[in-house]
C-alpha cells in the first residue's frame, strides 16, 4: 500500500515537471527566431543578437548609426554591439575560439579576403537560402564584391564597404619637371619617362624620387592585372606564372636595376608614415595608394596640390585596379540566425550602406549609394568610383593569405636580381600544393 502511494506521488510529480518543460519549449518556439518556425521581428518578445566588430572612431560612429536605424525598423530585434580588438585580417583568434567553444556571436564584421578560408573550414554559416528567400542577389553590388563573399557556389557573407587603388601624383612636381600636370601618364612607357624626369639624385641619395612601383599599395596584384595577367583561372587553377604576370614582374625587376635597389631601399627604409610619409613631405612624386590618402592629405599636408590617375598599362587602355573591403558574416553556431540575417541584409541594403558610408567616408559596394553620397562629383573620389565597376577581387581561395605572401616575396627577390619567371613558377607550385592538402 505504501509502495503504491509512493509510485502515485512520483507519477504526479513527474507529470507536473513534464508539463512545465513542454510549456517552456512551446514558449521558446514561438519567440525564438532561430527555431524552424521562428519569424524574426514578428514575434511578441524582443530578440537580442550579438554583433562583433573592430571599428573605432568614425567607423564606430557609423556602426552605431546603422544599429539604431535597424532597431527603429525592427522593434522586436535588439543589437548587442561588441567591440573586439582582435578582429581583422589574420587576427581572428578570439572569434575562432568562440566558434569552437559554442559561444559564437550571431554576426561578425569580417574582412572579405578571409571569407573563403573560413567557409572552407566550416566556421561560417551558408546564408544562400536566406538571401534567396529575401530576393537578395548580385544585381545591385559591384561584381568583385559579390565574388568575394561566395565560395564554391554558396553565399557566406554580405558585402559592405570597399576601396580601390590609383596613382596619386604631386602636380607641382610635374610642373617643375616640365610635365603637364593635367595629362598624367597612361602607358607604362609614359610612367617611366615621367618618373625619370621627376627623380633628383645626389650620388647614391635620392633627394626626390619619381616613382617606386612596389611602394605603398603597389602590390603585385596591381601590376599583374594592369599588364593583362590573371592569378586564377575559371577552373580554380593558380596562374601566378601567367605570361603577362611574368612580363609585369620583369618590368619591376628592370626598374629596380635601373635605379639601384640598394639606393631605393635606403630611401624607403628612412621614411616614416602619416606626417613623415614621403609623398606628403614632397620626396616622392607618385605612389599607388587608396582613397584613404585623401583624408590623410587634408590632415598632414592640406596645401598639397595633387591628383590621381589610373594605374598605367602597356597599351594605355583597359585600365583596372583591385579592391578589398569588409562584410558581415554569420559565424557557425549563431543562436538567432533569422534575426542575424535580418541585420546582415539591412547593413548591406542601400539604406544601411548610405548610413554607414556617409559617416565613415568608406565607399559603398553599391554604385547608386556612392552616387547619392556625392562621390561621383568629388575631384578625386570620382576617379575611384569610375574604376570600381571593372575592379578585381583577389582570388577567392582557401590559401589567399599564402598566395599574397608568396607574391610579395617574389617581388622582393626579383628586385634583387632573381629571375621573375622562376620565381613565379615557384609561387605557382607552392600555392597549388597547399590548395591540394
PDB file of N, CA and C in Angstrom, residues 164-169 171 174 181-192 194 211 217-218 222-223 225-227 251 286-290 306-322 379-392:
ATOM      1  N   UNK A 164      39.834  50.948 -53.551  1.00  0.00           N
ATOM      2  CA  UNK A 164      40.475  50.677 -54.841  1.00  0.00           C
ATOM      3  C   UNK A 164      41.868  51.296 -54.800  1.00  0.00           C
ATOM      4  N   UNK A 165      42.647  51.089 -55.852  1.00  0.00           N
ATOM      5  CA  UNK A 165      43.996  51.652 -55.924  1.00  0.00           C
ATOM      6  C   UNK A 165      44.163  52.457 -57.203  1.00  0.00           C
ATOM      7  N   UNK A 166      44.715  53.653 -57.046  1.00  0.00           N
ATOM      8  CA  UNK A 166      45.073  54.514 -58.172  1.00  0.00           C
ATOM      9  C   UNK A 166      46.456  55.102 -57.871  1.00  0.00           C
ATOM     10  N   UNK A 167      46.993  55.876 -58.812  1.00  0.00           N
ATOM     11  CA  UNK A 167      48.276  56.531 -58.591  1.00  0.00           C
ATOM     12  C   UNK A 167      48.030  57.983 -58.182  1.00  0.00           C
ATOM     13  N   UNK A 168      48.499  58.354 -56.999  1.00  0.00           N
ATOM     14  CA  UNK A 168      48.454  59.742 -56.548  1.00  0.00           C
ATOM     15  C   UNK A 168      49.713  60.440 -57.060  1.00  0.00           C
ATOM     16  N   UNK A 169      49.573  61.698 -57.503  1.00  0.00           N
ATOM     17  CA  UNK A 169      50.763  62.398 -58.003  1.00  0.00           C
ATOM     18  C   UNK A 169      50.764  63.863 -57.584  1.00  0.00           C
ATOM     19  N   UNK A 171      51.182  67.473 -58.387  1.00  0.00           N
ATOM     20  CA  UNK A 171      51.076  68.302 -59.586  1.00  0.00           C
ATOM     21  C   UNK A 171      52.172  69.367 -59.663  1.00  0.00           C
ATOM     22  N   UNK A 174      55.210  67.872 -61.138  1.00  0.00           N
ATOM     23  CA  UNK A 174      55.049  67.720 -62.581  1.00  0.00           C
ATOM     24  C   UNK A 174      55.394  69.029 -63.288  1.00  0.00           C
ATOM     25  N   UNK A 181      50.729  68.732 -65.759  1.00  0.00           N
ATOM     26  CA  UNK A 181      50.053  68.174 -64.575  1.00  0.00           C
ATOM     27  C   UNK A 181      48.621  67.721 -64.843  1.00  0.00           C
ATOM     28  N   UNK A 182      48.062  68.177 -65.958  1.00  0.00           N
ATOM     29  CA  UNK A 182      46.691  67.776 -66.292  1.00  0.00           C
ATOM     30  C   UNK A 182      46.668  66.635 -67.299  1.00  0.00           C
ATOM     31  N   UNK A 183      47.839  66.102 -67.610  1.00  0.00           N
ATOM     32  CA  UNK A 183      47.920  64.991 -68.563  1.00  0.00           C
ATOM     33  C   UNK A 183      48.884  63.930 -68.024  1.00  0.00           C
ATOM     34  N   UNK A 184      48.498  63.254 -66.951  1.00  0.00           N
ATOM     35  CA  UNK A 184      49.379  62.268 -66.317  1.00  0.00           C
ATOM     36  C   UNK A 184      49.567  61.032 -67.209  1.00  0.00           C
ATOM     37  N   UNK A 185      50.528  60.188 -66.887  1.00  0.00           N
ATOM     38  CA  UNK A 185      50.830  59.005 -67.699  1.00  0.00           C
ATOM     39  C   UNK A 185      49.652  58.043 -67.850  1.00  0.00           C
ATOM     40  N   UNK A 186      49.562  57.466 -69.035  1.00  0.00           N
ATOM     41  CA  UNK A 186      48.550  56.444 -69.299  1.00  0.00           C
ATOM     42  C   UNK A 186      49.210  55.099 -69.579  1.00  0.00           C
ATOM     43  N   UNK A 187      50.389  55.135 -70.182  1.00  0.00           N
ATOM     44  CA  UNK A 187      51.092  53.901 -70.515  1.00  0.00           C
ATOM     45  C   UNK A 187      52.263  53.678 -69.562  1.00  0.00           C
ATOM     46  N   UNK A 188      52.773  52.455 -69.549  1.00  0.00           N
ATOM     47  CA  UNK A 188      53.949  52.129 -68.736  1.00  0.00           C
ATOM     48  C   UNK A 188      55.149  52.954 -69.190  1.00  0.00           C
ATOM     49  N   UNK A 189      55.301  53.114 -70.501  1.00  0.00           N
ATOM     50  CA  UNK A 189      56.422  53.904 -71.017  1.00  0.00           C
ATOM     51  C   UNK A 189      56.326  55.359 -70.562  1.00  0.00           C
ATOM     52  N   UNK A 190      55.135  55.936 -70.625  1.00  0.00           N
ATOM     53  CA  UNK A 190      54.953  57.318 -70.168  1.00  0.00           C
ATOM     54  C   UNK A 190      55.234  57.438 -68.673  1.00  0.00           C
ATOM     55  N   UNK A 191      54.870  56.407 -67.904  1.00  0.00           N
ATOM     56  CA  UNK A 191      55.136  56.402 -66.474  1.00  0.00           C
ATOM     57  C   UNK A 191      56.644  56.408 -66.218  1.00  0.00           C
ATOM     58  N   UNK A 192      57.375  55.590 -66.963  1.00  0.00           N
ATOM     59  CA  UNK A 192      58.827  55.531 -66.816  1.00  0.00           C
ATOM     60  C   UNK A 192      59.478  56.865 -67.168  1.00  0.00           C
ATOM     61  N   UNK A 194      58.109  59.874 -67.121  1.00  0.00           N
ATOM     62  CA  UNK A 194      57.777  60.876 -66.103  1.00  0.00           C
ATOM     63  C   UNK A 194      58.602  60.650 -64.840  1.00  0.00           C
ATOM     64  N   UNK A 211      59.018  57.634 -58.714  1.00  0.00           N
ATOM     65  CA  UNK A 211      58.047  56.552 -58.511  1.00  0.00           C
ATOM     66  C   UNK A 211      58.772  55.292 -58.083  1.00  0.00           C
ATOM     67  N   UNK A 217      50.843  50.923 -51.841  1.00  0.00           N
ATOM     68  CA  UNK A 217      49.864  49.935 -52.278  1.00  0.00           C
ATOM     69  C   UNK A 217      50.214  49.329 -53.636  1.00  0.00           C
ATOM     70  N   UNK A 218      51.481  49.429 -54.004  1.00  0.00           N
ATOM     71  CA  UNK A 218      51.911  48.876 -55.288  1.00  0.00           C
ATOM     72  C   UNK A 218      52.141  47.381 -55.227  1.00  0.00           C
ATOM     73  N   UNK A 222      48.263  44.578 -58.408  1.00  0.00           N
ATOM     74  CA  UNK A 222      48.014  45.788 -59.212  1.00  0.00           C
ATOM     75  C   UNK A 222      48.676  45.675 -60.572  1.00  0.00           C
ATOM     76  N   UNK A 223      49.940  45.265 -60.578  1.00  0.00           N
ATOM     77  CA  UNK A 223      50.702  45.242 -61.829  1.00  0.00           C
ATOM     78  C   UNK A 223      50.361  44.044 -62.698  1.00  0.00           C
ATOM     79  N   UNK A 225      47.430  42.530 -63.042  1.00  0.00           N
ATOM     80  CA  UNK A 225      46.185  42.824 -63.746  1.00  0.00           C
ATOM     81  C   UNK A 225      46.373  43.962 -64.755  1.00  0.00           C
ATOM     82  N   UNK A 226      47.187  44.971 -64.414  1.00  0.00           N
ATOM     83  CA  UNK A 226      47.390  46.090 -65.335  1.00  0.00           C
ATOM     84  C   UNK A 226      48.124  45.657 -66.599  1.00  0.00           C
ATOM     85  N   UNK A 227      48.966  44.640 -66.478  1.00  0.00           N
ATOM     86  CA  UNK A 227      49.674  44.114 -67.650  1.00  0.00           C
ATOM     87  C   UNK A 227      48.813  43.118 -68.426  1.00  0.00           C
ATOM     88  N   UNK A 251      59.317  43.782 -65.623  1.00  0.00           N
ATOM     89  CA  UNK A 251      59.376  45.256 -65.659  1.00  0.00           C
ATOM     90  C   UNK A 251      59.779  45.808 -64.294  1.00  0.00           C
ATOM     91  N   UNK A 286      55.081  60.286 -57.114  1.00  0.00           N
ATOM     92  CA  UNK A 286      53.925  59.460 -57.475  1.00  0.00           C
ATOM     93  C   UNK A 286      53.941  58.199 -56.620  1.00  0.00           C
ATOM     94  N   UNK A 287      52.750  57.751 -56.192  1.00  0.00           N
ATOM     95  CA  UNK A 287      52.667  56.493 -55.460  1.00  0.00           C
ATOM     96  C   UNK A 287      51.292  55.861 -55.639  1.00  0.00           C
ATOM     97  N   UNK A 288      51.265  54.549 -55.667  1.00  0.00           N
ATOM     98  CA  UNK A 288      49.995  53.826 -55.718  1.00  0.00           C
ATOM     99  C   UNK A 288      49.407  53.828 -54.316  1.00  0.00           C
ATOM    100  N   UNK A 289      48.150  54.238 -54.189  1.00  0.00           N
ATOM    101  CA  UNK A 289      47.506  54.259 -52.876  1.00  0.00           C
ATOM    102  C   UNK A 289      45.991  54.201 -53.045  1.00  0.00           C
ATOM    103  N   UNK A 290      45.305  54.279 -51.899  1.00  0.00           N
ATOM    104  CA  UNK A 290      43.850  54.164 -51.905  1.00  0.00           C
ATOM    105  C   UNK A 290      43.165  55.446 -51.482  1.00  0.00           C
ATOM    106  N   UNK A 306      47.625  67.988 -55.566  1.00  0.00           N
ATOM    107  CA  UNK A 306      47.795  66.638 -56.094  1.00  0.00           C
ATOM    108  C   UNK A 306      46.584  66.194 -56.903  1.00  0.00           C
ATOM    109  N   UNK A 307      46.755  65.095 -57.599  1.00  0.00           N
ATOM    110  CA  UNK A 307      45.674  64.490 -58.361  1.00  0.00           C
ATOM    111  C   UNK A 307      45.861  62.985 -58.371  1.00  0.00           C
ATOM    112  N   UNK A 308      44.997  62.276 -59.085  1.00  0.00           N
ATOM    113  CA  UNK A 308      45.108  60.822 -59.207  1.00  0.00           C
ATOM    114  C   UNK A 308      44.914  60.410 -60.658  1.00  0.00           C
ATOM    115  N   UNK A 309      45.505  59.284 -61.020  1.00  0.00           N
ATOM    116  CA  UNK A 309      45.264  58.718 -62.345  1.00  0.00           C
ATOM    117  C   UNK A 309      45.295  57.198 -62.255  1.00  0.00           C
ATOM    118  N   UNK A 310      44.682  56.551 -63.231  1.00  0.00           N
ATOM    119  CA  UNK A 310      44.609  55.087 -63.238  1.00  0.00           C
ATOM    120  C   UNK A 310      45.993  54.477 -63.366  1.00  0.00           C
ATOM    121  N   UNK A 311      46.154  53.327 -62.772  1.00  0.00           N
ATOM    122  CA  UNK A 311      47.429  52.614 -62.880  1.00  0.00           C
ATOM    123  C   UNK A 311      47.704  52.350 -64.358  1.00  0.00           C
ATOM    124  N   UNK A 312      48.832  52.821 -64.871  1.00  0.00           N
ATOM    125  CA  UNK A 312      49.119  52.669 -66.306  1.00  0.00           C
ATOM    126  C   UNK A 312      49.170  51.212 -66.760  1.00  0.00           C
ATOM    127  N   UNK A 313      48.940  51.027 -68.042  1.00  0.00           N
ATOM    128  CA  UNK A 313      49.024  49.709 -68.676  1.00  0.00           C
ATOM    129  C   UNK A 313      49.998  49.815 -69.850  1.00  0.00           C
ATOM    130  N   UNK A 314      50.472  48.703 -70.377  1.00  0.00           N
ATOM    131  CA  UNK A 314      51.385  48.767 -71.530  1.00  0.00           C
ATOM    132  C   UNK A 314      50.785  49.486 -72.732  1.00  0.00           C
ATOM    133  N   UNK A 315      49.477  49.339 -72.939  1.00  0.00           N
ATOM    134  CA  UNK A 315      48.822  49.922 -74.110  1.00  0.00           C
ATOM    135  C   UNK A 315      48.180  51.283 -73.863  1.00  0.00           C
ATOM    136  N   UNK A 316      47.998  51.650 -72.596  1.00  0.00           N
ATOM    137  CA  UNK A 316      47.365  52.928 -72.287  1.00  0.00           C
ATOM    138  C   UNK A 316      45.854  52.854 -72.209  1.00  0.00           C
ATOM    139  N   UNK A 317      45.309  51.647 -72.311  1.00  0.00           N
ATOM    140  CA  UNK A 317      43.856  51.478 -72.157  1.00  0.00           C
ATOM    141  C   UNK A 317      43.597  50.246 -71.291  1.00  0.00           C
ATOM    142  N   UNK A 318      42.326  49.873 -71.181  1.00  0.00           N
ATOM    143  CA  UNK A 318      41.939  48.730 -70.335  1.00  0.00           C
ATOM    144  C   UNK A 318      42.470  48.876 -68.904  1.00  0.00           C
ATOM    145  N   UNK A 319      42.358  50.077 -68.375  1.00  0.00           N
ATOM    146  CA  UNK A 319      42.818  50.332 -67.006  1.00  0.00           C
ATOM    147  C   UNK A 319      41.930  49.595 -66.010  1.00  0.00           C
ATOM    148  N   UNK A 320      42.540  49.103 -64.975  1.00  0.00           N
ATOM    149  CA  UNK A 320      41.792  48.382 -63.949  1.00  0.00           C
ATOM    150  C   UNK A 320      42.438  48.632 -62.592  1.00  0.00           C
ATOM    151  N   UNK A 321      41.976  47.947 -61.588  1.00  0.00           N
ATOM    152  CA  UNK A 321      42.527  48.068 -60.241  1.00  0.00           C
ATOM    153  C   UNK A 321      42.097  46.845 -59.458  1.00  0.00           C
ATOM    154  N   UNK A 322      42.366  46.814 -58.173  1.00  0.00           N
ATOM    155  CA  UNK A 322      41.816  45.753 -57.316  1.00  0.00           C
ATOM    156  C   UNK A 322      41.288  46.385 -56.044  1.00  0.00           C
ATOM    157  N   UNK A 379      36.425  65.644 -56.828  1.00  0.00           N
ATOM    158  CA  UNK A 379      37.512  65.666 -57.813  1.00  0.00           C
ATOM    159  C   UNK A 379      38.430  64.452 -57.776  1.00  0.00           C
ATOM    160  N   UNK A 380      38.607  63.831 -56.609  1.00  0.00           N
ATOM    161  CA  UNK A 380      39.474  62.651 -56.503  1.00  0.00           C
ATOM    162  C   UNK A 380      38.656  61.375 -56.416  1.00  0.00           C
ATOM    163  N   UNK A 381      37.670  61.359 -55.539  1.00  0.00           N
ATOM    164  CA  UNK A 381      36.879  60.151 -55.337  1.00  0.00           C
ATOM    165  C   UNK A 381      36.209  59.674 -56.630  1.00  0.00           C
ATOM    166  N   UNK A 382      35.826  60.609 -57.487  1.00  0.00           N
ATOM    167  CA  UNK A 382      35.127  60.214 -58.707  1.00  0.00           C
ATOM    168  C   UNK A 382      35.985  59.299 -59.573  1.00  0.00           C
ATOM    169  N   UNK A 383      37.296  59.476 -59.519  1.00  0.00           N
ATOM    170  CA  UNK A 383      38.190  58.625 -60.301  1.00  0.00           C
ATOM    171  C   UNK A 383      38.152  57.191 -59.777  1.00  0.00           C
ATOM    172  N   UNK A 384      38.030  57.051 -58.456  1.00  0.00           N
ATOM    173  CA  UNK A 384      37.921  55.723 -57.862  1.00  0.00           C
ATOM    174  C   UNK A 384      36.586  55.077 -58.232  1.00  0.00           C
ATOM    175  N   UNK A 385      35.523  55.861 -58.142  1.00  0.00           N
ATOM    176  CA  UNK A 385      34.193  55.323 -58.440  1.00  0.00           C
ATOM    177  C   UNK A 385      34.105  54.871 -59.897  1.00  0.00           C
ATOM    178  N   UNK A 386      34.756  55.611 -60.783  1.00  0.00           N
ATOM    179  CA  UNK A 386      34.730  55.268 -62.201  1.00  0.00           C
ATOM    180  C   UNK A 386      35.357  53.905 -62.481  1.00  0.00           C
ATOM    181  N   UNK A 387      36.371  53.532 -61.701  1.00  0.00           N
ATOM    182  CA  UNK A 387      37.083  52.282 -61.971  1.00  0.00           C
ATOM    183  C   UNK A 387      36.503  51.092 -61.209  1.00  0.00           C
ATOM    184  N   UNK A 388      35.670  51.329 -60.190  1.00  0.00           N
ATOM    185  CA  UNK A 388      35.137  50.236 -59.382  1.00  0.00           C
ATOM    186  C   UNK A 388      34.368  49.173 -60.190  1.00  0.00           C
ATOM    187  N   UNK A 389      33.566  49.555 -61.172  1.00  0.00           N
ATOM    188  CA  UNK A 389      32.833  48.522 -61.917  1.00  0.00           C
ATOM    189  C   UNK A 389      33.731  47.508 -62.628  1.00  0.00           C
ATOM    190  N   UNK A 390      34.998  47.870 -62.891  1.00  0.00           N
ATOM    191  CA  UNK A 390      35.910  46.936 -63.558  1.00  0.00           C
ATOM    192  C   UNK A 390      37.040  46.500 -62.632  1.00  0.00           C
ATOM    193  N   UNK A 391      36.857  46.722 -61.327  1.00  0.00           N
ATOM    194  CA  UNK A 391      37.885  46.342 -60.365  1.00  0.00           C
ATOM    195  C   UNK A 391      37.927  44.824 -60.197  1.00  0.00           C
ATOM    196  N   UNK A 392      39.043  44.340 -59.677  1.00  0.00           N
ATOM    197  CA  UNK A 392      39.232  42.915 -59.431  1.00  0.00           C
ATOM    198  C   UNK A 392      39.226  42.617 -57.940  1.00  0.00           C
TER     199      UNK A 392
END
